[in-house]
Coordinates of N, CA and C in Angstrom, one line a residue:
X1 N -36.6 16.9 16.6 CA -35.9 17.4 15.5 C -35.0 18.5 15.9
X2 N -35.5 19.4 16.8 CA -34.7 20.5 17.2 C -33.4 20.1 18.0
X3 N -33.6 19.0 18.8 CA -32.4 18.5 19.5 C -31.4 17.9 18.6
X4 N -31.9 17.2 17.5 CA -30.9 16.7 16.5 C -30.2 17.8 15.8
X5 N -30.9 18.8 15.4 CA -30.2 19.9 14.7 C -29.1 20.6 15.6
X6 N -29.4 20.6 16.9 CA -28.4 21.2 17.8 C -27.2 20.3 17.9
X7 N -27.3 19.0 17.8 CA -26.2 18.1 17.8 C -25.5 17.9 16.5
X8 N -26.0 18.4 15.4 CA -25.5 18.2 14.1 C -24.0 18.6 13.9
X9 N -23.6 19.7 14.4 CA -22.2 20.0 14.2 C -21.2 19.1 14.9
X10 N -21.6 18.6 16.1 CA -20.9 17.6 16.9 C -20.8 16.3 16.1
X11 N -21.9 15.9 15.6 CA -22.0 14.6 14.9 C -21.2 14.7 13.6
X12 N -21.2 15.8 12.9 CA -20.5 15.9 11.6 C -19.0 15.7 11.8
X13 N -18.5 16.1 13.0 CA -17.1 15.8 13.3 C -16.7 14.4 13.1
X14 N -17.7 13.5 13.3 CA -17.5 12.0 13.2 C -18.0 11.5 11.8
X15 N -18.2 12.4 10.9 CA -18.7 11.9 9.6 C -20.2 11.6 9.5
X16 N -20.9 11.9 10.5 CA -22.4 11.7 10.5 C -23.1 12.9 10.0
X17 N -23.2 12.9 8.7 CA -23.8 14.0 8.0 C -24.6 13.6 6.8
X18 N -24.5 14.2 5.7 CA -25.2 13.9 4.5 C -25.0 12.5 3.9
X19 N -23.8 12.1 3.8 CA -23.5 10.7 3.3 C -23.8 9.6 4.3
X20 N -23.6 10.0 5.5 CA -23.8 9.0 6.6 C -24.8 9.6 7.6
X21 N -26.1 9.6 7.3 CA -27.0 10.2 8.2 C -27.3 9.3 9.4
X22 N -27.7 9.9 10.5 CA -28.2 9.2 11.7 C -29.6 8.8 11.4
X23 N -30.0 7.6 11.7 CA -31.4 7.2 11.5 C -31.8 6.2 12.6
X24 N -33.1 6.0 12.8 CA -33.5 5.0 13.8 C -33.0 3.6 13.4
X25 N -32.4 2.9 14.4 CA -31.9 1.6 14.1 C -30.5 1.5 13.6
X26 N -29.8 2.7 13.6 CA -28.4 2.7 13.0 C -27.5 1.8 13.8
X27 N -27.6 1.8 15.1 CA -26.7 0.9 15.9 C -26.9 -0.5 15.6
X28 N -28.2 -0.9 15.5 CA -28.5 -2.3 15.2 C -28.0 -2.7 13.8
X29 N -28.2 -1.8 12.8 CA -27.7 -2.0 11.5 C -26.2 -2.3 11.5
X30 N -25.4 -1.4 12.1 CA -24.0 -1.5 12.2 C -23.6 -2.8 12.9
X31 N -24.2 -3.1 14.0 CA -23.9 -4.3 14.8 C -24.2 -5.6 13.9
X32 N -25.2 -5.6 13.1 CA -25.5 -6.8 12.3 C -24.6 -7.0 11.2
X33 N -24.3 -5.9 10.4 CA -23.4 -6.2 9.3 C -21.9 -6.4 9.7
X34 N -21.5 -5.6 10.7 CA -20.1 -5.8 11.2 C -20.0 -7.1 11.9
X35 N -21.0 -7.4 12.7 CA -20.9 -8.7 13.4 C -20.9 -9.9 12.5
X36 N -21.6 -9.8 11.4 CA -21.6 -10.9 10.4 C -20.2 -11.1 9.8
X37 N -19.5 -10.0 9.6 CA -18.1 -10.2 9.0 C -17.2 -10.7 10.0
X38 N -17.3 -10.3 11.3 CA -16.4 -10.8 12.3 C -16.7 -12.3 12.6
X39 N -18.0 -12.6 12.6 CA -18.4 -14.0 12.8 C -17.9 -14.9 11.7
X40 N -18.0 -14.4 10.5 CA -17.5 -15.2 9.3 C -16.0 -15.4 9.4
X41 N -15.3 -14.4 9.8 CA -13.8 -14.6 10.0 C -13.5 -15.6 11.1
X42 N -14.3 -15.5 12.2 CA -14.1 -16.4 13.3 C -14.4 -17.9 12.9
X43 N -15.4 -18.1 12.1 CA -15.7 -19.4 11.6 C -14.6 -19.9 10.6
X44 N -14.0 -19.0 9.9 CA -12.9 -19.4 9.0 C -11.7 -19.8 9.9
X45 N -11.4 -19.0 10.9 CA -10.3 -19.3 11.8 C -10.5 -20.7 12.5
X46 N -11.7 -21.0 12.8 CA -12.0 -22.2 13.5 C -12.1 -23.4 12.6
X47 N -11.9 -23.2 11.3 CA -12.0 -24.3 10.3 C -13.4 -24.8 10.0
X48 N -14.4 -24.0 10.4 CA -15.8 -24.4 10.2 C -16.2 -24.3 8.7
X49 N -15.5 -23.4 8.0 CA -15.9 -23.1 6.6 C -14.6 -22.8 5.8
X50 N -14.6 -23.0 4.5 CA -13.5 -22.6 3.7 C -13.7 -21.2 3.2
X51 N -15.0 -20.8 3.0 CA -15.3 -19.5 2.4 C -16.6 -19.0 3.2
X52 N -16.7 -17.7 3.4 CA -17.9 -17.1 3.9 C -18.2 -15.8 3.1
X53 N -19.5 -15.5 3.1 CA -19.9 -14.3 2.3 C -20.8 -13.5 3.2
X54 N -20.6 -12.2 3.3 CA -21.5 -11.3 4.0 C -22.0 -10.3 2.9
X55 N -23.2 -10.6 2.5 CA -23.8 -9.8 1.4 C -24.1 -8.3 1.9
X56 N -24.2 -8.1 3.1 CA -24.4 -6.7 3.7 C -23.1 -6.0 4.0
X57 N -22.0 -6.7 3.9 CA -20.7 -6.1 4.3 C -20.0 -5.4 3.2
X58 N -18.8 -5.1 3.5 CA -17.9 -4.4 2.5 C -17.9 -2.9 2.7
X59 N -18.2 -2.4 3.9 CA -18.3 -0.9 4.1 C -16.9 -0.4 4.4
X60 N -16.1 -0.2 3.3 CA -14.7 0.0 3.4 C -14.2 1.4 3.5
X61 N -15.1 2.4 3.6 CA -14.6 3.8 3.7 C -14.5 4.2 5.2
X62 N -15.2 3.6 6.1 CA -15.2 4.0 7.5 C -13.8 4.0 8.1
X63 N -13.6 5.0 8.9 CA -12.2 5.1 9.5 C -12.4 4.8 11.0
X64 N -11.3 4.9 11.7 CA -11.3 4.5 13.1 C -12.3 5.4 14.0
X65 N -12.4 6.6 13.7 CA -13.3 7.5 14.4 C -14.2 8.4 13.5
X66 N -14.5 7.8 12.3 CA -15.2 8.6 11.4 C -16.0 7.8 10.4
X67 N -17.3 8.0 10.3 CA -18.1 7.4 9.2 C -17.7 8.1 7.9
X68 N -17.8 7.5 6.8 CA -17.5 8.1 5.5 C -18.1 7.3 4.4
X69 N -18.5 8.0 3.3 CA -18.9 7.3 2.1 C -20.0 6.3 2.3
X70 N -21.0 6.6 3.1 CA -22.1 5.7 3.4 C -21.7 4.5 4.2
X71 N -20.5 4.5 4.8 CA -20.0 3.5 5.6 C -19.8 4.0 7.1
X72 N -20.4 3.3 8.0 CA -20.4 3.7 9.4 C -19.4 3.0 10.2
X73 N -19.3 1.7 10.1 CA -18.3 0.8 10.8 C -17.6 0.0 9.7
X74 N -16.3 -0.1 9.7 CA -15.5 -0.8 8.7 C -15.5 -2.3 9.0
X75 N -16.4 -3.0 8.6 CA -16.5 -4.4 8.8 C -15.3 -5.2 8.2
X76 N -14.8 -4.7 7.1 CA -13.6 -5.3 6.5 C -12.4 -5.3 7.4
X77 N -12.2 -4.2 8.1 CA -11.1 -4.0 9.0 C -11.3 -5.0 10.2
X78 N -12.5 -5.0 10.7 CA -12.8 -5.9 11.9 C -12.6 -7.3 11.5
X79 N -13.0 -7.7 10.3 CA -12.8 -9.1 9.9 C -11.4 -9.5 9.7
X80 N -10.6 -8.5 9.2 CA -9.2 -8.8 9.0 C -8.5 -8.9 10.4
X81 N -8.9 -8.0 11.3 CA -8.3 -8.1 12.7 C -8.6 -9.5 13.3
X82 N -9.8 -10.0 13.0 CA -10.1 -11.4 13.5 C -9.3 -12.4 12.9
X83 N -9.1 -12.3 11.5 CA -8.3 -13.3 10.8 C -6.8 -13.3 11.2
X84 N -6.4 -12.1 11.6 CA -5.0 -12.0 12.1 C -4.7 -12.8 13.4
X85 N -5.8 -13.1 14.1 CA -5.6 -14.0 15.3 C -5.1 -15.4 14.9
X86 N -5.4 -15.8 13.7 CA -5.0 -17.2 13.3 C -4.1 -17.2 12.1
X87 N -3.9 -16.1 11.5 CA -3.1 -16.1 10.2 C -2.0 -15.0 10.3
X88 N -0.8 -15.4 9.9 CA 0.3 -14.4 10.0 C 0.2 -13.3 9.0
X89 N -0.5 -13.6 7.8 CA -0.7 -12.6 6.8 C -2.1 -12.7 6.2
X90 N -2.7 -11.5 6.0 CA -4.0 -11.5 5.4 C -3.9 -10.5 4.2
X91 N -4.5 -11.0 3.1 CA -4.6 -10.1 1.9 C -6.0 -9.6 1.8
X92 N -6.1 -8.3 1.5 CA -7.3 -7.6 1.3 C -7.4 -7.2 -0.2
X93 N -8.3 -7.7 -0.9 CA -8.5 -7.3 -2.3 C -9.8 -6.6 -2.5
X94 N -9.7 -5.4 -3.1 CA -10.8 -4.5 -3.2 C -11.0 -4.2 -4.7
X95 N -12.2 -4.7 -5.2 CA -12.5 -4.4 -6.6 C -13.7 -3.5 -6.8
X96 N -14.1 -2.8 -5.7 CA -15.1 -1.7 -5.8 C -14.6 -0.6 -6.7
X97 N -15.5 0.1 -7.3 CA -15.1 1.2 -8.2 C -14.4 2.3 -7.4
X98 N -14.7 2.4 -6.1 CA -14.1 3.4 -5.2 C -12.9 2.8 -4.5
X99 N -11.8 3.6 -4.2 CA -10.6 3.1 -3.5 C -11.0 2.7 -2.1
X100 N -10.4 1.6 -1.6 CA -10.7 1.1 -0.3 C -9.9 1.8 0.7
X101 N -10.1 3.1 0.9 CA -9.3 4.0 1.7 C -9.3 3.6 3.2
X102 N -10.4 3.3 3.7 CA -10.5 3.0 5.2 C -9.7 1.8 5.6
X103 N -9.7 0.7 4.7 CA -8.9 -0.5 5.0 C -7.5 -0.2 4.8
X104 N -7.1 0.5 3.7 CA -5.7 0.8 3.5 C -5.1 1.6 4.6
X105 N -5.9 2.6 5.1 CA -5.4 3.5 6.2 C -5.2 2.7 7.5
X106 N -6.1 1.7 7.7 CA -6.0 0.9 9.0 C -4.7 0.1 9.0
X107 N -4.3 -0.3 7.9 CA -3.1 -1.3 7.8 C -1.9 -0.7 7.1
X108 N -1.9 0.6 6.9 CA -0.8 1.3 6.1 C 0.6 1.1 6.7
X109 N 0.7 0.8 8.0 CA 2.0 0.7 8.6 C 2.4 -0.7 9.0
X110 N 1.7 -1.7 8.5 CA 2.0 -3.1 8.9 C 2.3 -3.9 7.7
X111 N 3.2 -4.9 7.9 CA 3.5 -5.9 6.9 C 2.7 -7.2 7.0
X112 N 1.8 -7.2 7.9 CA 0.9 -8.4 8.1 C -0.3 -8.4 7.2
X113 N -0.7 -7.2 6.7 CA -1.8 -7.1 5.8 C -1.4 -6.4 4.6
X114 N -1.7 -7.0 3.4 CA -1.4 -6.3 2.2 C -2.8 -5.9 1.6
X115 N -2.9 -4.7 1.2 CA -4.1 -4.2 0.5 C -3.9 -4.0 -1.0
X116 N -4.8 -4.6 -1.8 CA -4.7 -4.4 -3.2 C -6.1 -3.9 -3.6
X117 N -6.0 -2.7 -4.2 CA -7.3 -2.0 -4.6 C -7.2 -1.6 -6.1
X118 N -8.1 -2.1 -6.9 CA -8.3 -1.6 -8.3 C -9.5 -0.7 -8.3
X119 N -9.4 0.5 -8.8 CA -10.5 1.5 -8.6 C -10.3 2.6 -9.6
X120 N -11.4 3.3 -9.9 CA -11.4 4.5 -10.7 C -10.7 5.6 -9.9
X121 N -9.8 6.3 -10.6 CA -9.0 7.3 -9.9 C -9.0 8.6 -10.6
X122 N -9.8 9.5 -10.1 CA -9.9 10.9 -10.5 C -10.0 11.7 -9.3
X123 N -8.8 12.0 -8.6 CA -8.8 12.5 -7.3 C -9.6 13.9 -7.1
X124 N -9.6 14.6 -8.1 CA -10.3 15.9 -8.0 C -11.8 15.8 -8.2
X125 N -12.3 14.7 -8.7 CA -13.7 14.6 -9.0 C -14.4 13.3 -8.6
X126 N -13.7 12.4 -8.0 CA -14.3 11.1 -7.7 C -13.9 10.7 -6.3
X127 N -14.9 10.4 -5.5 CA -14.7 9.9 -4.1 C -13.9 8.6 -4.0
X128 N -13.0 8.4 -3.1 CA -12.6 9.4 -2.0 C -11.4 10.2 -2.4
X129 N -10.9 10.1 -3.6 CA -9.8 10.9 -4.0 C -8.4 10.4 -3.6
X130 N -8.4 9.2 -3.1 CA -7.2 8.5 -2.7 C -6.9 7.3 -3.6
X131 N -5.8 6.6 -3.4 CA -5.5 5.4 -4.1 C -4.5 5.6 -5.3
X132 N -3.7 6.6 -5.2 CA -2.7 6.9 -6.2 C -1.7 5.7 -6.2
X133 N -1.0 5.5 -7.4 CA 0.0 4.5 -7.5 C 1.1 4.6 -6.5
X134 N 1.4 5.9 -6.1 CA 2.5 6.1 -5.2 C 2.2 5.8 -3.7
X135 N 0.9 5.6 -3.4 CA 0.5 5.3 -2.0 C 0.8 3.8 -1.8
X136 N 1.9 3.5 -1.2 CA 2.4 2.2 -1.0 C 2.6 1.7 0.4
X137 N 2.2 2.5 1.4 CA 2.4 2.1 2.8 C 3.6 2.9 3.3
X138 N 3.7 2.8 4.7 CA 4.8 3.5 5.4 C 5.4 2.6 6.4
X139 N 6.6 2.9 6.8 CA 7.3 2.1 7.9 C 7.4 0.7 7.5
X140 N 7.0 -0.2 8.4 CA 7.0 -1.6 8.2 C 6.0 -2.0 7.1
X141 N 5.0 -1.1 6.8 CA 4.0 -1.4 5.8 C 4.4 -0.9 4.4
X142 N 5.6 -0.4 4.3 CA 6.0 0.1 2.9 C 6.1 -1.0 2.0
X143 N 5.3 -0.9 0.9 CA 5.3 -2.0 -0.2 C 4.1 -2.9 0.0
X144 N 3.3 -2.7 1.1 CA 2.2 -3.6 1.4 C 0.8 -3.0 1.1
X145 N 0.8 -1.8 0.5 CA -0.4 -1.2 -0.1 C -0.1 -1.1 -1.6
X146 N -1.0 -1.8 -2.3 CA -0.9 -1.8 -3.8 C -2.1 -1.2 -4.4
X147 N -2.0 -0.1 -5.1 CA -3.1 0.6 -5.7 C -3.0 0.5 -7.3
X148 N -4.1 0.2 -7.9 CA -4.1 0.1 -9.3 C -5.2 1.1 -9.8
X149 N -4.8 2.4 -9.9 CA -5.7 3.5 -10.3 C -6.1 3.3 -11.8
X150 N -7.4 3.3 -12.1 CA -7.9 3.1 -13.4 C -8.5 4.3 -14.0
X151 N -8.4 4.5 -15.3 CA -9.1 5.6 -15.9 C -10.5 5.2 -16.2
X152 N -11.4 6.2 -16.3 CA -12.8 6.0 -16.7 C -12.8 5.3 -18.0
X153 N -13.7 4.4 -18.2 CA -13.9 3.7 -19.4 C -13.2 2.4 -19.6
X154 N -12.4 2.0 -18.5 CA -11.7 0.7 -18.5 C -12.7 -0.4 -18.8
X155 N -12.5 -1.3 -19.7 CA -13.4 -2.4 -20.1 C -12.8 -3.7 -19.5
X156 N -13.7 -4.7 -19.5 CA -13.3 -6.0 -19.0 C -12.0 -6.5 -19.4
X157 N -11.7 -6.5 -20.8 CA -10.4 -7.1 -21.2 C -9.2 -6.4 -20.6
X158 N -9.2 -5.1 -20.5 CA -8.1 -4.3 -19.9 C -8.1 -4.6 -18.4
X159 N -9.2 -4.6 -17.8 CA -9.3 -4.9 -16.3 C -8.6 -6.2 -16.0
X160 N -9.1 -7.2 -16.7 CA -8.5 -8.6 -16.5 C -7.1 -8.7 -16.8
X161 N -6.6 -8.0 -17.8 CA -5.2 -8.0 -18.2 C -4.3 -7.4 -17.1
X162 N -4.9 -6.5 -16.3 CA -4.2 -6.0 -15.1 C -4.4 -6.9 -13.9
X163 N -5.7 -7.2 -13.6 CA -6.0 -7.9 -12.4 C -5.4 -9.3 -12.2
X164 N -5.5 -10.1 -13.3 CA -5.0 -11.5 -13.2 C -3.5 -11.6 -12.8
X165 N -2.6 -10.9 -13.6 CA -1.2 -11.0 -13.3 C -0.8 -10.3 -12.0
X166 N -1.4 -9.2 -11.7 CA -1.1 -8.5 -10.4 C -1.5 -9.4 -9.2
X167 N -2.7 -9.9 -9.2 CA -3.1 -10.8 -8.1 C -2.3 -12.0 -8.0
X168 N -1.9 -12.6 -9.2 CA -1.1 -13.8 -9.2 C 0.3 -13.5 -8.5
X169 N 0.8 -12.4 -8.9 CA 2.2 -12.0 -8.3 C 2.0 -11.7 -6.8
X170 N 1.0 -11.0 -6.4 CA 0.8 -10.7 -5.0 C 0.6 -12.0 -4.2
X171 N -0.2 -12.9 -4.7 CA -0.4 -14.2 -4.0 C 1.0 -15.0 -3.9
X172 N 1.8 -15.0 -5.0 CA 3.0 -15.7 -5.0 C 4.0 -15.1 -4.0
X173 N 4.1 -13.8 -3.9 CA 5.1 -13.1 -3.1 C 4.6 -13.0 -1.6
X174 N 3.4 -12.6 -1.4 CA 2.9 -12.3 -0.1 C 2.5 -13.6 0.7
X175 N 2.0 -14.6 -0.1 CA 1.5 -15.9 0.5 C 0.6 -15.7 1.7
X176 N -0.5 -15.1 1.5 CA -1.4 -14.9 2.7 C -2.1 -16.2 3.2
X177 N -2.4 -16.2 4.5 CA -3.1 -17.3 5.1 C -4.6 -17.2 4.8
X178 N -5.0 -16.0 4.6 CA -6.5 -15.7 4.4 C -6.6 -14.5 3.4
X179 N -7.7 -14.5 2.7 CA -8.0 -13.4 1.7 C -9.4 -12.8 2.0
X180 N -9.5 -11.5 2.1 CA -10.7 -10.8 2.2 C -11.0 -10.1 0.9
X181 N -12.1 -10.4 0.2 CA -12.4 -9.8 -1.0 C -13.6 -8.8 -0.9
X182 N -13.5 -7.6 -1.3 CA -14.6 -6.6 -1.3 C -14.9 -6.3 -2.7
X183 N -16.2 -6.6 -3.1 CA -16.6 -6.5 -4.5 C -17.5 -5.3 -4.7
X184 N -17.7 -4.5 -3.8 CA -18.6 -3.3 -4.0 C -19.8 -3.5 -3.1
X185 N -20.0 -2.6 -2.2 CA -21.1 -2.8 -1.2 C -22.5 -2.4 -1.9

């Protein structure tokens, strides 16, 4: 315990703190859920399946060198990278109540991945505080990050009135070869 406390400031630099604590078996946990997403994507690429589901996946807040929001390794990003081996364009759709910040950040400057996130947006009081309408991507990725920030209390009819036409338009214009859907981990 004393050795762990001595390492705590160094670990916090990588997001390993209150939301993402270090625990016995952490490496195996990350290897299993991230590996399942990558394997699912590889099976899609090989034509073995039309759809795959990883019930343990969807840890969309992790960044390249930082755990965040209970997410240690961003399996969504890893699966998308695998899908890009066989598909020119991949669409990432995130309907979690929290903005899919880690995935958006990973692909913010590319036109090969479009991110579409519908989420509660209260930047001063709701994690992660990102996902404003104006966050649209940069460089070659400009226009390939689509955020639909929602107010608290949005009900199913309002949600569907936004989701259906936006997704239909994104599919029509972007024409992805594969779609990754994150429904809330």
